[in-house]
């Protein structure tokens, strides 16, 4: 029934009212984020028609090729969120330093961190990409934020979410009271609540990992994957399917709907880089959402949201998904530490077998 549909704005204001914290400030911020995501969705949707596919010809602070749409999305997030007085500062994957609120605008009480376009290497092949965001409270509301103000663990997030630009444009949101999914109704330009209180299924038969890195994995990850691949006749006594989209938002959404586990573990490919994904604007917000939906998120050893950040663009190993699977992967890591894994837990994997050939 169209008149019973709940818009994102209504949802935010009503849920704030119910917990007695309705200042309007926070709902204003979320509205601005949602509007920026609609601008990005519109740009992505036009693709080659707007001449915005392909490389921008430069690299970002991470040494990654910047796509034109990375820069368009970064600009949409910065300009859409800097003016309203909700923020003391911003930080983006595409900007080396924190982003100051221009002097022309008032400063507020929140900090916004974002990955403006996650999965952007997929943009030219028309695979789902997204925008990830994380909101922290500024320790010094109203003052210009410093880098140190941002370096808070994920447990301090007051809100996290991501937009997914797929066959449908969706917004997935948590403010610490569960996870809700909204679908963009293009006809009226509003996000509508379509997936209330998402819960990750506990039972899963899917895992996602970039198997081309197998030779660089640590033994606990090799063991976990090997046991999945062994299927019905192996120690897990069931068959698994393997998934890999190389788009964190798309993987996270699949896991929210269907369960499963995602791994971008620590590996030995680049010793200077303990993981691939960025703590502050990828792993933390996704972890907050996943935990709020009943799942788990870890480095393999510790809860992601407990990691004390040391720098803005810090990378971490990242494992998340159905809680029992994440707990199992953590256990394999703990058993392996110091090489004191118990004999009965030792799998043939600790020998030198490969994923695809024995
Ligand atoms: Mn990303
Ligand atoms: Mn990105």
XYZ file of C-alpha atoms and ligand atoms in Angstrom:
360
model
C 0.000 0.000 0.000
C 1.716 3.213 -1.141
C 0.328 5.306 1.735
C 1.767 2.907 4.291
C 5.268 3.118 2.915
C 7.920 4.426 5.286
C 10.505 6.769 3.813
C 14.059 6.922 5.123
C 13.411 10.373 6.620
C 10.291 9.216 8.433
C 12.088 6.122 9.661
C 15.021 8.101 11.074
C 12.872 10.719 12.792
C 10.498 8.145 14.281
C 13.303 5.905 15.556
C 15.059 8.905 17.120
C 11.815 9.997 18.740
C 11.308 6.529 20.208
C 14.693 6.654 21.956
C 14.206 10.251 23.098
C 17.170 11.648 21.168
C 15.441 13.481 18.318
C 17.612 16.553 17.800
C 17.001 16.811 14.082
C 20.757 17.157 13.666
C 21.357 13.487 13.090
C 18.367 13.009 10.786
C 19.576 16.018 8.790
C 22.998 14.427 8.419
C 21.536 11.114 7.257
C 19.333 12.924 4.767
C 22.363 14.675 3.307
C 24.245 11.372 3.037
C 21.227 9.756 1.341
C 20.955 12.665 -1.101
C 24.656 12.366 -1.974
C 24.113 8.642 -2.602
C 21.227 9.456 -4.962
C 23.492 11.866 -6.860
C 26.142 9.141 -7.134
C 23.542 6.545 -8.189
C 22.344 8.874 -10.926
C 25.871 9.424 -12.240
C 26.671 5.710 -12.172
C 23.387 4.844 -13.856
C 24.197 7.032 -16.854
C 27.594 5.384 -17.361
C 28.911 5.726 -20.882
C 26.042 8.086 -21.772
C 27.632 10.685 -19.519
C 31.158 9.837 -20.629
C 32.182 9.092 -17.034
C 33.462 5.534 -17.339
C 37.175 4.782 -17.337
C 40.223 6.081 -15.572
C 40.733 9.603 -14.288
C 44.406 9.206 -15.140
C 45.764 9.437 -11.604
C 46.285 7.447 -8.431
C 44.843 7.925 -4.975
C 46.756 7.930 -1.687
C 46.546 4.125 -1.657
C 48.386 3.906 -4.976
C 45.232 2.695 -6.688
C 44.061 3.856 -10.083
C 41.348 6.490 -9.693
C 38.316 6.128 -11.908
C 36.425 9.205 -13.065
C 33.487 8.006 -10.995
C 35.695 7.720 -7.880
C 36.265 11.461 -8.131
C 32.637 12.272 -8.961
C 31.455 10.232 -5.962
C 34.074 11.793 -3.673
C 32.980 15.262 -4.732
C 29.275 14.411 -4.258
C 29.929 13.199 -0.709
C 32.097 16.188 0.222
C 29.857 18.866 -1.246
C 26.647 17.184 -0.132
C 27.744 16.956 3.497
C 29.922 19.977 4.214
C 27.351 22.770 4.249
C 24.638 21.891 6.754
C 26.482 22.330 10.047
C 26.285 18.705 11.203
C 29.978 17.877 10.761
C 33.259 18.864 12.383
C 35.239 17.169 9.637
C 35.280 14.428 7.005
C 37.685 11.790 5.729
C 37.614 9.979 2.390
C 39.402 7.055 0.831
C 40.273 9.343 -2.062
C 41.895 12.094 0.054
C 45.186 11.662 1.858
C 44.403 14.150 4.628
C 41.233 14.762 6.588
C 38.783 17.126 4.897
C 38.099 20.385 6.719
C 34.673 21.997 6.715
C 35.095 25.235 4.727
C 35.015 28.386 6.861
C 31.870 29.552 5.080
C 29.865 26.854 6.905
C 29.114 26.136 10.557
C 30.810 23.136 12.191
C 28.877 20.473 14.024
C 29.259 17.545 16.347
C 29.816 14.564 14.016
C 32.679 13.156 11.966
C 31.943 11.466 8.644
C 34.257 8.917 7.055
C 33.517 7.397 3.669
C 34.614 5.235 0.816
C 32.848 7.230 -1.910
C 32.876 4.421 -4.448
C 33.623 0.935 -3.186
C 34.379 -1.711 -5.799
C 35.171 0.936 -8.395
C 37.479 -1.379 -10.333
C 34.178 -3.043 -11.327
C 32.566 0.098 -12.642
C 33.506 -0.374 -16.299
C 32.092 -3.911 -16.330
C 28.712 -2.886 -14.866
C 28.955 -4.832 -11.621
C 27.418 -3.560 -8.385
C 29.426 -0.893 -6.537
C 28.571 1.217 -3.500
C 29.288 4.022 -1.059
C 30.304 3.102 2.509
C 30.062 5.544 5.409
C 30.796 5.687 9.122
C 29.704 8.389 11.595
C 31.611 9.155 14.798
C 31.027 11.826 17.424
C 33.598 14.573 17.425
C 35.391 14.787 20.781
C 35.380 18.573 20.246
C 31.937 19.479 18.831
C 31.866 22.738 16.915
C 35.651 22.903 16.510
C 37.548 21.975 13.347
C 38.414 18.293 13.625
C 42.018 17.138 13.877
C 43.355 13.815 12.609
C 43.479 12.487 16.185
C 39.753 13.151 16.593
C 39.076 10.548 13.899
C 41.245 7.779 15.360
C 38.491 6.145 17.414
C 37.777 2.408 17.453
C 34.741 1.123 15.553
C 32.853 0.558 18.800
C 32.465 4.370 18.952
C 30.490 4.562 15.691
C 27.027 6.050 16.141
C 25.925 5.097 12.667
C 27.199 3.158 9.686
C 25.790 2.246 6.340
C 26.311 1.678 2.692
C 24.527 2.419 -0.524
C 24.534 -0.368 -3.076
C 24.238 0.624 -6.727
C 23.061 -2.653 -8.214
C 19.977 -3.731 -10.145
C 18.213 -1.785 -7.382
C 19.776 1.149 -5.556
C 19.640 0.368 -1.848
C 20.681 1.970 1.412
C 21.641 -0.282 4.321
C 21.761 1.476 7.666
C 22.437 0.864 11.330
C 22.365 3.269 14.256
C 22.974 0.458 16.748
C 19.392 -0.803 16.883
C 19.510 -3.444 14.183
C 19.998 -3.097 10.447
C 17.404 -1.783 8.042
C 17.417 -1.826 4.244
C 15.809 0.810 2.025
C 15.190 0.628 -1.721
C 15.320 3.759 -3.865
C 11.979 4.389 -5.546
C 13.212 6.231 -8.642
C 9.668 7.418 -9.393
C 9.559 9.630 -6.306
C 13.281 9.895 -5.533
C 12.932 8.495 -2.000
C 14.468 5.552 -0.167
C 11.628 3.331 1.130
C 11.964 0.822 3.978
C 11.790 -2.575 2.272
C 14.079 -4.786 4.400
C 13.344 -4.129 8.085
C 15.605 -5.682 10.721
C 17.859 -7.778 8.518
C 19.298 -10.885 10.221
C 22.176 -12.913 8.799
C 21.213 -16.584 8.502
C 23.312 -18.687 10.886
C 23.637 -21.691 8.614
C 25.686 -21.119 5.517
C 27.191 -23.020 2.633
C 28.978 -20.125 0.970
C 32.392 -18.589 1.402
C 34.031 -15.738 -0.480
C 37.771 -15.304 -0.903
C 40.158 -14.264 -3.665
C 41.568 -17.714 -4.337
C 44.346 -16.394 -6.587
C 46.132 -15.374 -3.364
C 46.041 -18.885 -1.930
C 49.808 -19.324 -1.909
C 50.123 -16.216 0.300
C 47.519 -17.234 2.901
C 48.398 -18.205 6.431
C 47.800 -21.834 7.469
C 44.559 -21.173 9.425
C 42.892 -19.703 6.329
C 44.252 -22.460 4.107
C 42.824 -24.958 6.577
C 39.374 -23.330 6.641
C 39.119 -23.140 2.854
C 40.455 -26.645 2.365
C 37.817 -27.992 4.740
C 35.075 -26.159 2.836
C 36.374 -27.512 -0.458
C 36.444 -31.051 0.917
C 32.646 -30.840 0.977
C 30.414 -33.685 2.129
C 33.271 -36.132 2.504
C 35.402 -33.672 4.510
C 35.363 -32.589 8.177
C 32.478 -30.152 7.571
C 30.243 -32.911 6.133
C 28.561 -30.562 3.683
C 29.204 -29.046 0.290
C 30.106 -25.344 0.009
C 29.916 -22.866 -2.845
C 32.615 -20.292 -3.444
C 31.809 -16.653 -4.259
C 33.975 -13.688 -5.207
C 32.633 -10.409 -6.607
C 35.591 -8.181 -5.630
C 33.111 -5.553 -4.475
C 32.921 -5.352 -0.683
C 29.437 -3.811 -0.618
C 28.034 -6.498 -2.914
C 29.634 -9.245 -0.807
C 28.302 -7.672 2.404
C 24.800 -7.387 1.014
C 24.775 -10.991 -0.182
C 25.853 -12.116 3.288
C 23.153 -9.985 4.947
C 20.498 -11.639 2.805
C 21.797 -15.174 2.349
C 24.492 -15.727 4.948
C 28.041 -16.874 4.293
C 31.488 -15.667 5.117
C 33.881 -13.211 3.459
C 37.625 -13.279 3.928
C 40.338 -10.874 2.906
C 42.822 -12.300 5.382
C 46.326 -11.312 6.309
C 48.669 -12.714 3.701
C 52.346 -12.621 2.842
C 51.965 -11.019 -0.595
C 53.125 -7.611 0.570
C 54.768 -7.783 4.005
C 54.261 -4.031 4.506
C 50.506 -4.450 4.132
C 48.880 -6.633 6.797
C 45.529 -6.626 5.004
C 43.812 -5.235 1.972
C 40.772 -3.409 3.289
C 40.796 -0.102 5.127
C 39.795 -0.071 8.782
C 38.171 3.322 9.145
C 35.833 3.515 6.170
C 35.492 -0.095 5.006
C 36.001 -2.658 7.792
C 34.533 -0.651 10.695
C 31.227 0.360 9.086
C 30.707 -3.058 7.497
C 31.510 -4.708 10.862
C 28.995 -2.516 12.712
C 26.293 -3.516 10.209
C 27.235 -7.198 10.257
C 27.288 -7.385 14.088
C 23.981 -5.534 14.300
C 22.523 -8.160 11.956
C 23.706 -10.974 14.237
C 26.947 -11.807 12.436
C 30.612 -11.592 13.380
C 33.546 -9.507 12.086
C 37.192 -10.022 12.959
C 40.797 -9.717 11.872
C 41.083 -13.480 12.287
C 42.303 -12.848 15.828
C 40.323 -9.936 17.254
C 37.049 -8.126 16.839
C 37.486 -5.506 14.087
C 35.639 -2.812 16.024
C 38.068 -3.147 18.957
C 41.105 -2.336 16.820
C 42.628 0.984 17.926
C 43.314 2.922 14.726
C 46.800 4.319 14.256
C 46.259 6.073 10.961
C 43.452 7.184 8.699
C 44.140 4.788 5.833
C 45.253 1.830 7.943
C 44.575 -1.590 6.437
C 43.408 -4.661 8.319
C 42.798 -8.340 7.620
C 39.012 -8.711 7.425
C 36.783 -11.736 8.009
C 33.037 -11.314 8.407
C 29.719 -13.071 8.020
C 27.694 -15.772 9.710
C 28.744 -15.786 13.333
C 29.604 -19.468 13.706
C 31.858 -19.425 10.647
C 33.709 -16.343 11.867
C 34.138 -17.967 15.282
C 35.515 -21.083 13.599
C 38.022 -19.028 11.580
C 39.064 -17.180 14.764
C 39.544 -20.517 16.515
C 41.759 -21.813 13.701
C 43.900 -18.666 14.046
C 44.158 -19.007 17.816
C 45.053 -22.678 17.579
C 47.766 -21.883 15.092
C 49.449 -19.040 16.981
C 52.862 -20.128 18.171
C 52.535 -23.321 16.180
C 50.832 -25.000 19.143
C 47.730 -26.101 17.293
C 46.411 -29.364 18.671
C 47.238 -32.499 16.731
C 43.575 -33.497 16.299
C 42.834 -30.109 14.715
C 45.656 -30.450 12.267
C 44.300 -30.929 8.787
C 46.125 -32.210 5.722
C 46.074 -28.592 4.720
C 49.010 -27.824 6.940
C 51.026 -29.793 4.467
C 51.614 -28.204 1.096
C 48.415 -29.013 -0.729
C 46.927 -26.515 -3.067
C 43.401 -25.280 -3.470
C 42.940 -26.630 -6.957
C 45.334 -29.516 -7.147
C 46.616 -31.962 -4.578
Mn 36.515 0.252 -1.172
Mn 36.612 3.416 -3.178
